[in-house]
Short mmCIF file of N, CA, C and O in Angstrom, two decimals:
data_model
loop_
_atom_site.label_atom_id
_atom_site.label_comp_id
_atom_site.label_asym_id
_atom_site.label_seq_id
_atom_site.Cartn_x
_atom_site.Cartn_y
_atom_site.Cartn_z
N UNK A 1 7.33 -2.61 -21.68
CA UNK A 1 7.13 -3.83 -21.54
C UNK A 1 5.95 -4.12 -20.24
O UNK A 1 5.34 -4.97 -20.67
N UNK A 2 5.67 -3.12 -19.77
CA UNK A 2 4.32 -3.52 -18.76
C UNK A 2 3.29 -3.42 -19.71
O UNK A 2 2.31 -4.83 -19.02
N UNK A 3 3.03 -3.04 -20.49
CA UNK A 3 1.53 -3.33 -21.36
C UNK A 3 1.71 -4.70 -21.89
O UNK A 3 0.63 -5.09 -22.13
N UNK A 4 2.69 -4.76 -22.55
CA UNK A 4 2.95 -6.34 -23.11
C UNK A 4 2.34 -7.32 -22.24
O UNK A 4 1.98 -8.55 -22.34
N UNK A 5 2.97 -7.07 -20.72
CA UNK A 5 2.78 -8.50 -20.06
C UNK A 5 1.42 -8.50 -19.63
O UNK A 5 0.81 -9.28 -19.68
N UNK A 6 0.15 -7.41 -19.57
CA UNK A 6 -1.13 -7.19 -19.68
C UNK A 6 -1.31 -7.66 -21.22
O UNK A 6 -2.79 -8.68 -20.80
N UNK A 7 -0.99 -7.40 -22.21
CA UNK A 7 -1.51 -8.12 -22.90
C UNK A 7 -1.22 -9.48 -23.40
O UNK A 7 -2.52 -10.25 -23.43
N UNK A 8 -0.17 -10.25 -23.03
CA UNK A 8 0.09 -11.38 -22.86
C UNK A 8 -0.91 -12.00 -21.83
O UNK A 8 -1.64 -13.13 -22.09
N UNK A 9 -0.89 -11.49 -20.77
CA UNK A 9 -2.03 -12.15 -19.64
C UNK A 9 -3.13 -12.33 -20.16
O UNK A 9 -3.90 -13.11 -20.17
N UNK A 10 -3.90 -11.29 -20.76
CA UNK A 10 -5.15 -11.19 -21.56
C UNK A 10 -5.52 -12.41 -22.52
O UNK A 10 -6.30 -12.65 -22.78
N UNK A 11 -4.36 -12.55 -23.23
CA UNK A 11 -4.41 -13.22 -24.49
C UNK A 11 -4.41 -14.88 -24.10
O UNK A 11 -5.41 -15.66 -24.72
N UNK A 12 -3.86 -14.69 -23.01
CA UNK A 12 -3.72 -16.15 -22.34
C UNK A 12 -4.92 -16.47 -21.56
O UNK A 12 -5.45 -17.67 -21.16
N UNK A 13 -5.77 -15.27 -21.24
CA UNK A 13 -6.82 -15.73 -20.55
C UNK A 13 -7.03 -15.91 -19.13
O UNK A 13 -7.57 -16.66 -18.25
N UNK A 14 -5.50 -15.51 -18.63
CA UNK A 14 -5.36 -15.68 -17.25
C UNK A 14 -5.78 -14.65 -16.19
O UNK A 14 -5.34 -13.25 -16.87
N UNK A 15 -6.03 -14.74 -14.98
CA UNK A 15 -6.31 -13.61 -14.10
C UNK A 15 -4.80 -12.98 -13.58
O UNK A 15 -4.15 -14.12 -13.99
N UNK A 16 -4.77 -12.15 -13.03
CA UNK A 16 -3.37 -11.23 -12.49
C UNK A 16 -3.13 -12.82 -11.61
O UNK A 16 -1.87 -12.87 -11.53
N UNK A 17 -4.02 -12.98 -10.66
CA UNK A 17 -3.21 -13.91 -9.66
C UNK A 17 -2.96 -15.35 -10.17
O UNK A 17 -1.92 -16.02 -9.98
N UNK A 18 -3.76 -16.05 -11.46
CA UNK A 18 -2.96 -17.16 -12.03
C UNK A 18 -1.70 -16.92 -12.42
O UNK A 18 -0.94 -17.72 -12.78
N UNK A 19 -1.72 -15.68 -13.64
CA UNK A 19 -0.56 -15.66 -14.03
C UNK A 19 0.57 -15.40 -13.06
O UNK A 19 1.67 -15.95 -13.31
N UNK A 20 0.32 -14.30 -12.04
CA UNK A 20 1.50 -14.06 -11.04
C UNK A 20 1.83 -15.57 -10.36
O UNK A 20 3.02 -15.91 -10.36
N UNK A 21 1.11 -16.34 -10.33
CA UNK A 21 1.33 -17.65 -9.20
C UNK A 21 2.10 -18.67 -10.43
O UNK A 21 3.14 -19.00 -9.96
N UNK A 22 2.07 -18.47 -11.76
CA UNK A 22 2.81 -19.12 -12.66
C UNK A 22 4.06 -18.60 -12.87
O UNK A 22 5.18 -19.50 -12.98
N UNK A 23 4.54 -17.40 -12.18
CA UNK A 23 5.90 -16.98 -12.70
C UNK A 23 6.52 -16.60 -11.26
O UNK A 23 7.43 -15.72 -11.11
N UNK A 24 5.72 -17.01 -10.00
CA UNK A 24 6.18 -16.81 -8.88
C UNK A 24 6.29 -15.42 -8.17
O UNK A 24 6.77 -15.12 -7.18
N UNK A 25 5.06 -14.86 -8.76
CA UNK A 25 4.76 -13.56 -7.90
C UNK A 25 3.41 -13.22 -7.49
O UNK A 25 2.13 -14.31 -7.85
N UNK A 26 2.98 -12.38 -6.68
CA UNK A 26 1.42 -12.10 -6.47
C UNK A 26 0.72 -11.41 -7.27
O UNK A 26 1.41 -11.09 -8.35
N UNK A 27 -0.69 -11.47 -7.23
CA UNK A 27 -1.47 -10.87 -8.09
C UNK A 27 -1.31 -9.17 -8.09
O UNK A 27 -1.21 -8.26 -9.08
N UNK A 28 -1.04 -8.64 -6.80
CA UNK A 28 -0.69 -7.19 -6.97
C UNK A 28 0.51 -6.93 -7.32
O UNK A 28 0.82 -5.93 -7.82
N UNK A 29 1.53 -7.96 -7.51
CA UNK A 29 2.72 -7.57 -8.10
C UNK A 29 2.46 -7.68 -9.75
O UNK A 29 2.62 -6.48 -10.50
N UNK A 30 1.90 -8.08 -10.12
CA UNK A 30 1.34 -8.49 -11.56
C UNK A 30 0.92 -7.22 -11.98
O UNK A 30 0.91 -6.43 -12.70
N UNK A 31 -0.39 -6.34 -10.99
CA UNK A 31 -1.15 -5.26 -11.08
C UNK A 31 -0.02 -4.06 -11.14
O UNK A 31 -0.04 -3.23 -11.81
N UNK A 32 0.81 -4.14 -10.12
CA UNK A 32 1.58 -2.71 -10.25
C UNK A 32 2.55 -2.88 -11.66
O UNK A 32 2.97 -1.81 -12.07
N UNK A 33 3.28 -3.87 -11.92
CA UNK A 33 3.65 -4.36 -13.14
C UNK A 33 2.69 -3.38 -14.69
O UNK A 33 3.30 -2.99 -15.35
N UNK A 34 1.59 -4.06 -14.70
CA UNK A 34 0.77 -3.84 -15.36
C UNK A 34 0.32 -2.40 -15.49
O UNK A 34 0.25 -1.92 -16.64
N UNK A 35 0.00 -1.80 -14.52
CA UNK A 35 -0.01 -0.20 -14.13
C UNK A 35 1.05 0.62 -14.35
O UNK A 35 1.41 1.82 -14.10
N UNK A 36 2.16 0.09 -14.43
CA UNK A 36 3.40 0.83 -14.58
C UNK A 36 4.16 1.44 -13.44
O UNK A 36 4.93 2.18 -13.26
N UNK A 37 3.69 1.19 -12.31
CA UNK A 37 3.83 1.49 -10.99
C UNK A 37 5.67 0.82 -10.69
O UNK A 37 6.44 1.47 -10.20
N UNK A 38 5.87 -0.54 -10.95
CA UNK A 38 7.12 -0.84 -11.15
C UNK A 38 7.78 -1.58 -12.42
O UNK A 38 6.77 -1.78 -13.12
N UNK A 39 8.66 -1.38 -12.55
CA UNK A 39 9.36 -1.82 -14.18
C UNK A 39 9.42 -3.58 -13.88
O UNK A 39 9.39 -4.32 -12.88
N UNK A 40 9.50 -4.30 -15.15
CA UNK A 40 9.55 -5.78 -14.91
C UNK A 40 11.04 -6.06 -14.81
O UNK A 40 12.08 -5.38 -15.41
N UNK A 41 11.65 -6.67 -13.73
CA UNK A 41 13.06 -7.56 -13.50
C UNK A 41 13.39 -8.11 -14.59
O UNK A 41 12.47 -8.85 -15.15
N UNK A 42 14.51 -8.33 -14.39
CA UNK A 42 15.14 -9.27 -15.40
C UNK A 42 14.42 -11.11 -15.07
O UNK A 42 14.62 -11.81 -15.90
N UNK A 43 14.57 -11.07 -13.68
CA UNK A 43 14.01 -12.31 -13.28
C UNK A 43 12.53 -12.50 -14.05
O UNK A 43 12.24 -13.98 -14.28
N UNK A 44 11.64 -11.76 -13.83
CA UNK A 44 10.31 -11.42 -14.37
C UNK A 44 10.52 -12.21 -15.56
O UNK A 44 9.68 -12.65 -16.17
N UNK A 45 11.32 -11.27 -16.42
CA UNK A 45 11.31 -11.43 -17.83
C UNK A 45 11.67 -12.95 -18.22
O UNK A 45 10.93 -13.73 -19.18
N UNK A 46 12.66 -13.46 -17.69
CA UNK A 46 13.21 -14.86 -17.82
C UNK A 46 11.89 -15.73 -17.56
O UNK A 46 11.78 -16.87 -18.29
N UNK A 47 11.46 -15.59 -16.30
CA UNK A 47 10.19 -16.29 -15.81
C UNK A 47 8.90 -16.23 -16.92
O UNK A 47 8.57 -17.51 -17.17
N UNK A 48 8.56 -15.15 -17.57
CA UNK A 48 7.52 -15.30 -18.52
C UNK A 48 7.75 -15.97 -19.75
O UNK A 48 7.17 -16.72 -20.03
N UNK A 49 9.02 -15.54 -20.11
CA UNK A 49 9.41 -16.01 -21.43
C UNK A 49 9.14 -17.94 -21.08
O UNK A 49 9.18 -18.26 -22.36
N UNK A 50 9.89 -18.09 -20.18
CA UNK A 50 10.25 -19.70 -19.92
C UNK A 50 8.60 -20.41 -19.86
O UNK A 50 8.32 -21.20 -20.33
N UNK A 51 8.03 -19.80 -19.10
CA UNK A 51 6.43 -20.38 -18.28
C UNK A 51 5.53 -20.49 -19.67
O UNK A 51 4.67 -21.28 -19.85
N UNK A 52 5.56 -19.25 -20.42
CA UNK A 52 4.77 -18.94 -21.62
C UNK A 52 5.12 -19.06 -22.79
O UNK A 52 4.59 -18.88 -23.86
N UNK A 53 6.35 -19.52 -22.85
CA UNK A 53 6.89 -19.55 -24.39
C UNK A 53 6.98 -18.44 -25.12
O UNK A 53 6.45 -18.51 -26.67
N UNK A 54 7.07 -17.09 -24.53
CA UNK A 54 7.30 -15.91 -25.18
C UNK A 54 8.88 -15.72 -25.68
O UNK A 54 9.78 -16.02 -25.12
N UNK A 55 8.49 -15.02 -26.88
CA UNK A 55 10.11 -14.62 -27.18
C UNK A 55 10.30 -13.25 -26.70
O UNK A 55 9.66 -12.33 -26.28
N UNK A 56 11.66 -13.52 -26.12
CA UNK A 56 12.35 -12.49 -25.38
C UNK A 56 12.24 -10.93 -25.86
O UNK A 56 12.10 -10.11 -25.11
N UNK A 57 12.70 -11.31 -27.54
CA UNK A 57 12.61 -9.85 -27.89
C UNK A 57 11.48 -9.42 -28.05
O UNK A 57 11.44 -7.87 -27.99
N UNK A 58 10.29 -10.08 -28.26
CA UNK A 58 9.28 -9.17 -27.98
C UNK A 58 8.60 -8.61 -26.80
O UNK A 58 8.16 -7.36 -26.64
N UNK A 59 8.87 -9.29 -25.91
CA UNK A 59 8.95 -9.14 -24.28
C UNK A 59 9.43 -7.85 -23.93
O UNK A 59 8.79 -6.38 -23.41
N UNK A 60 10.78 -7.88 -24.36
CA UNK A 60 11.71 -6.62 -24.01
C UNK A 60 11.23 -5.09 -24.83
O UNK A 60 11.28 -4.32 -24.43
N UNK A 61 10.84 -5.39 -26.39
CA UNK A 61 11.03 -4.16 -27.18
C UNK A 61 9.59 -4.37 -28.10
O UNK A 61 9.58 -3.35 -28.89
N UNK A 62 8.92 -5.48 -28.10
CA UNK A 62 7.40 -5.52 -28.56
C UNK A 62 7.51 -5.94 -30.39
O UNK A 62 7.20 -5.87 -31.03
N UNK A 63 9.03 -6.37 -30.60
CA UNK A 63 9.32 -6.79 -32.05
C UNK A 63 9.11 -7.99 -32.19
O UNK A 63 9.55 -8.89 -31.39
N UNK A 64 8.64 -8.46 -33.55
CA UNK A 64 8.60 -9.75 -33.85
C UNK A 64 7.14 -10.56 -33.31
O UNK A 64 6.28 -9.97 -32.76
N UNK A 65 7.01 -11.68 -33.42
CA UNK A 65 5.93 -12.62 -32.99
C UNK A 65 6.02 -12.60 -31.28
O UNK A 65 7.06 -12.60 -31.01
N UNK A 66 4.61 -12.94 -30.50
CA UNK A 66 4.85 -12.81 -29.05
C UNK A 66 5.43 -14.21 -28.85
O UNK A 66 6.20 -14.20 -27.85
N UNK A 67 4.81 -15.13 -29.45
CA UNK A 67 5.49 -16.61 -28.79
C UNK A 67 6.45 -17.34 -29.98
O UNK A 67 6.42 -16.97 -31.04
N UNK A 68 7.05 -18.05 -29.29
CA UNK A 68 8.29 -18.91 -30.05
C UNK A 68 7.13 -20.02 -30.84
O UNK A 68 6.10 -20.07 -30.60
N UNK A 69 8.14 -20.12 -32.10
CA UNK A 69 7.33 -21.25 -33.00
C UNK A 69 7.16 -22.39 -32.18
O UNK A 69 7.97 -23.06 -31.55
N UNK A 70 5.96 -22.84 -32.53
CA UNK A 70 5.61 -24.21 -31.86
C UNK A 70 5.41 -25.29 -33.19
O UNK A 70 4.65 -24.50 -33.81
N UNK A 71 5.77 -26.79 -32.81
CA UNK A 71 5.06 -27.39 -33.21
C UNK A 71 3.68 -27.57 -32.97
O UNK A 71 3.21 -27.14 -32.18
N UNK A 72 2.53 -28.47 -33.84
CA UNK A 72 0.91 -28.49 -33.59
C UNK A 72 1.12 -29.26 -31.83
O UNK A 72 0.45 -28.84 -31.17
N UNK A 73 2.07 -30.33 -31.78
CA UNK A 73 2.41 -30.92 -30.51
C UNK A 73 2.68 -30.21 -29.42
O UNK A 73 1.85 -30.19 -28.06
N UNK A 74 3.37 -29.36 -29.48
CA UNK A 74 4.04 -28.00 -28.59
C UNK A 74 3.03 -27.41 -28.16
O UNK A 74 2.55 -26.75 -27.14
N UNK A 75 2.07 -26.70 -29.40
CA UNK A 75 0.91 -25.95 -28.99
C UNK A 75 -0.15 -26.65 -28.20
O UNK A 75 -0.58 -26.28 -27.15
N UNK A 76 -0.45 -27.95 -28.47
CA UNK A 76 -1.44 -28.69 -27.85
C UNK A 76 -1.00 -28.77 -26.35
O UNK A 76 -1.74 -28.73 -25.18
N UNK A 77 0.61 -29.06 -26.00
CA UNK A 77 0.97 -29.23 -24.77
C UNK A 77 0.53 -28.02 -23.99
O UNK A 77 0.55 -28.06 -22.53
N UNK A 78 1.12 -26.72 -24.51
CA UNK A 78 0.97 -25.54 -23.77
C UNK A 78 -0.65 -25.40 -23.41
O UNK A 78 -0.69 -24.69 -22.40
N UNK A 79 -1.38 -25.96 -24.58
CA UNK A 79 -2.93 -25.36 -24.45
C UNK A 79 -3.18 -26.18 -23.00
O UNK A 79 -3.84 -25.77 -22.35
N UNK A 80 -2.76 -27.34 -23.03
CA UNK A 80 -3.16 -28.12 -22.13
C UNK A 80 -2.99 -27.54 -20.52
O UNK A 80 -3.77 -27.92 -19.64
N UNK A 81 -1.80 -27.01 -20.54
CA UNK A 81 -1.63 -26.26 -19.06
C UNK A 81 -2.85 -25.22 -18.71
O UNK A 81 -2.92 -24.81 -17.75
N UNK A 82 -3.41 -24.71 -19.74
CA UNK A 82 -4.49 -23.70 -19.36
C UNK A 82 -5.29 -24.12 -19.31
O UNK A 82 -6.43 -23.47 -18.65
N UNK A 83 -6.26 -25.41 -19.83
CA UNK A 83 -7.37 -25.70 -19.48
C UNK A 83 -7.16 -27.09 -19.56
O UNK A 83 -6.72 -27.99 -20.41
N UNK A 84 -8.48 -27.56 -19.04
CA UNK A 84 -8.80 -29.29 -19.11
C UNK A 84 -9.91 -29.77 -20.09
O UNK A 84 -9.60 -30.58 -20.61
N UNK A 85 -10.38 -28.41 -20.70
CA UNK A 85 -11.54 -28.73 -21.67
C UNK A 85 -10.77 -28.95 -23.34
O UNK A 85 -10.08 -27.91 -23.57
N UNK A 86 -11.34 -29.78 -23.57
CA UNK A 86 -10.71 -30.25 -24.94
C UNK A 86 -11.13 -29.08 -26.15
O UNK A 86 -10.29 -28.85 -26.88
N UNK A 87 -12.37 -28.69 -25.74
CA UNK A 87 -12.64 -27.59 -26.73
C UNK A 87 -12.01 -26.34 -26.47
O UNK A 87 -11.60 -25.95 -27.58
N UNK A 88 -11.81 -25.95 -25.50
CA UNK A 88 -10.96 -24.87 -24.95
C UNK A 88 -9.35 -25.15 -25.48
O UNK A 88 -8.92 -24.03 -26.03
N UNK A 89 -9.06 -26.03 -25.40
CA UNK A 89 -7.71 -26.25 -25.95
C UNK A 89 -7.27 -26.25 -26.99
O UNK A 89 -6.64 -25.75 -27.62
N UNK A 90 -8.49 -26.81 -27.94
CA UNK A 90 -8.32 -26.50 -29.49
C UNK A 90 -8.59 -25.49 -30.01
O UNK A 90 -7.64 -24.76 -30.59
N UNK A 91 -9.26 -24.69 -29.20
CA UNK A 91 -9.47 -23.10 -29.33
C UNK A 91 -8.15 -22.37 -29.23
O UNK A 91 -7.86 -21.56 -30.37
N UNK A 92 -7.70 -22.48 -28.25
CA UNK A 92 -6.46 -21.84 -28.15
C UNK A 92 -5.53 -22.17 -29.32
O UNK A 92 -4.59 -21.23 -29.48
N UNK A 93 -4.91 -23.38 -29.53
CA UNK A 93 -4.16 -23.90 -30.50
C UNK A 93 -4.42 -23.21 -31.77
O UNK A 93 -3.67 -22.85 -32.53
N UNK A 94 -5.78 -23.35 -32.48
CA UNK A 94 -6.27 -22.61 -33.42
C UNK A 94 -5.85 -21.02 -33.22
O UNK A 94 -5.34 -20.73 -34.31
N UNK A 95 -6.18 -20.47 -32.33
CA UNK A 95 -6.05 -19.11 -32.15
C UNK A 95 -4.62 -18.76 -32.24
O UNK A 95 -3.91 -17.81 -32.98
N UNK A 96 -3.80 -19.45 -31.58
CA UNK A 96 -1.87 -19.24 -31.55
C UNK A 96 -1.58 -19.64 -32.96
O UNK A 96 -0.60 -18.77 -33.32
N UNK A 97 -2.40 -20.02 -34.05
CA UNK A 97 -1.97 -20.38 -35.29
C UNK A 97 -2.29 -19.22 -36.17
O UNK A 97 -1.80 -18.98 -37.04
N UNK A 98 -3.15 -18.20 -35.75
CA UNK A 98 -3.42 -17.21 -36.86
C UNK A 98 -2.35 -15.97 -36.67
O UNK A 98 -1.92 -15.88 -35.66
N UNK A 99 -2.46 -15.53 -38.23
CA UNK A 99 -1.64 -14.52 -38.21
C UNK A 99 -2.12 -13.36 -37.14
O UNK A 99 -3.42 -13.31 -36.83
N UNK A 100 -1.56 -12.22 -37.01
CA UNK A 100 -1.87 -10.84 -36.01
C UNK A 100 -3.34 -10.17 -36.55
O UNK A 100 -4.23 -9.93 -36.06
N UNK A 101 -3.55 -10.36 -37.91
CA UNK A 101 -5.05 -9.76 -38.30
C UNK A 101 -6.07 -10.46 -38.31
O UNK A 101 -6.99 -10.21 -37.74
N UNK A 102 -5.63 -11.92 -38.15
CA UNK A 102 -6.77 -13.00 -38.16
C UNK A 102 -7.12 -12.82 -36.57
O UNK A 102 -8.30 -12.92 -35.98
N UNK A 103 -5.92 -12.97 -35.65
CA UNK A 103 -6.49 -12.75 -34.24
C UNK A 103 -7.23 -11.59 -33.93
O UNK A 103 -7.90 -11.59 -33.09
N UNK A 104 -7.06 -10.33 -34.78
CA UNK A 104 -7.79 -9.21 -34.23
C UNK A 104 -9.06 -9.64 -34.75
O UNK A 104 -9.91 -9.02 -34.14
N UNK A 105 -9.23 -9.98 -35.62
CA UNK A 105 -10.62 -10.40 -36.48
C UNK A 105 -11.41 -11.14 -35.46
O UNK A 105 -12.47 -10.91 -34.95
N UNK A 106 -10.82 -12.38 -34.85
CA UNK A 106 -11.25 -13.17 -33.88
C UNK A 106 -11.83 -12.30 -32.69
O UNK A 106 -12.54 -12.74 -32.35
N UNK A 107 -10.77 -11.44 -32.21
CA UNK A 107 -11.11 -11.06 -31.06
C UNK A 107 -12.59 -9.90 -30.85
O UNK A 107 -12.98 -9.94 -30.32
N UNK A 108 -12.14 -9.30 -32.32
CA UNK A 108 -13.45 -8.39 -32.36
C UNK A 108 -14.88 -9.04 -32.68
O UNK A 108 -15.78 -8.82 -31.99
N UNK A 109 -14.72 -10.08 -33.27
CA UNK A 109 -16.19 -11.31 -33.06
C UNK A 109 -16.47 -11.69 -31.56
O UNK A 109 -17.56 -11.47 -31.46
N UNK A 110 -15.42 -12.05 -31.09
CA UNK A 110 -15.72 -12.39 -29.63
C UNK A 110 -16.49 -11.47 -28.84
O UNK A 110 -17.40 -11.33 -28.22
N UNK A 111 -15.85 -9.98 -28.87
CA UNK A 111 -16.49 -9.12 -28.26
C UNK A 111 -17.99 -8.68 -28.67
O UNK A 111 -18.48 -8.20 -28.03
N UNK A 112 -18.06 -8.38 -30.03
CA UNK A 112 -19.17 -8.43 -30.41
C UNK A 112 -20.21 -9.40 -30.20
O UNK A 112 -21.71 -9.38 -29.57
N UNK A 113 -19.67 -10.67 -29.82
CA UNK A 113 -20.57 -12.01 -29.47
C UNK A 113 -21.06 -11.65 -28.16
O UNK A 113 -22.05 -11.44 -27.59
N UNK A 114 -19.98 -11.31 -27.09
CA UNK A 114 -20.24 -11.19 -25.82
C UNK A 114 -21.20 -9.88 -25.75
O UNK A 114 -22.28 -9.70 -24.97
N UNK A 115 -20.80 -8.90 -26.32
CA UNK A 115 -22.17 -7.72 -26.36
C UNK A 115 -23.24 -8.18 -26.48
O UNK A 115 -24.29 -7.94 -25.83
N UNK A 116 -23.32 -8.74 -27.60
CA UNK A 116 -24.82 -9.64 -28.02
C UNK A 116 -25.38 -10.33 -26.85
O UNK A 116 -26.81 -10.21 -26.74
N UNK A 117 -24.73 -10.99 -26.23
CA UNK A 117 -25.06 -11.97 -25.31
C UNK A 117 -25.61 -11.40 -24.05
O UNK A 117 -26.80 -11.40 -23.25
N UNK A 118 -25.05 -9.97 -23.80
CA UNK A 118 -25.36 -9.04 -22.80
C UNK A 118 -26.64 -8.30 -22.69
O UNK A 118 -27.22 -8.35 -21.82
N UNK A 119 -26.60 -7.80 -24.08
CA UNK A 119 -27.78 -7.25 -24.37
C UNK A 119 -28.96 -8.21 -24.15
O UNK A 119 -30.07 -7.60 -24.07
N UNK A 120 -28.67 -9.47 -24.56
CA UNK A 120 -30.00 -10.50 -24.42
C UNK A 120 -30.38 -10.94 -23.11
O UNK A 120 -31.64 -11.32 -23.04
N UNK A 121 -29.41 -10.81 -22.30
CA UNK A 121 -29.91 -10.97 -20.69
C UNK A 121 -30.45 -10.11 -20.01
O UNK A 121 -31.29 -9.34 -20.16
#
């Protein structure tokens, strides 16, 4: 479960501090959870699922989809909590709609793009 917390935070593009503040804990608490120093509490499970619309079954045991099914409007509302930039919100919404294979292709593309940008600098 600790690794899934980190995966979720990474996918959402949130720092440990921002993620923690959304669920009522400190950056260091998130770091200890992600590094397996402490286990995820029942309260943390409920907070993460509620705050980020995560399926409890996925968080607990990794089965099924990460997020609850959303309507397009709900996707937009959730994305609005992550960014004020309309382009970023649209990107988040479209990313969430992708199947897991397509998400992985997109992540690979972004990594290659950022690697190329760093080499050019």
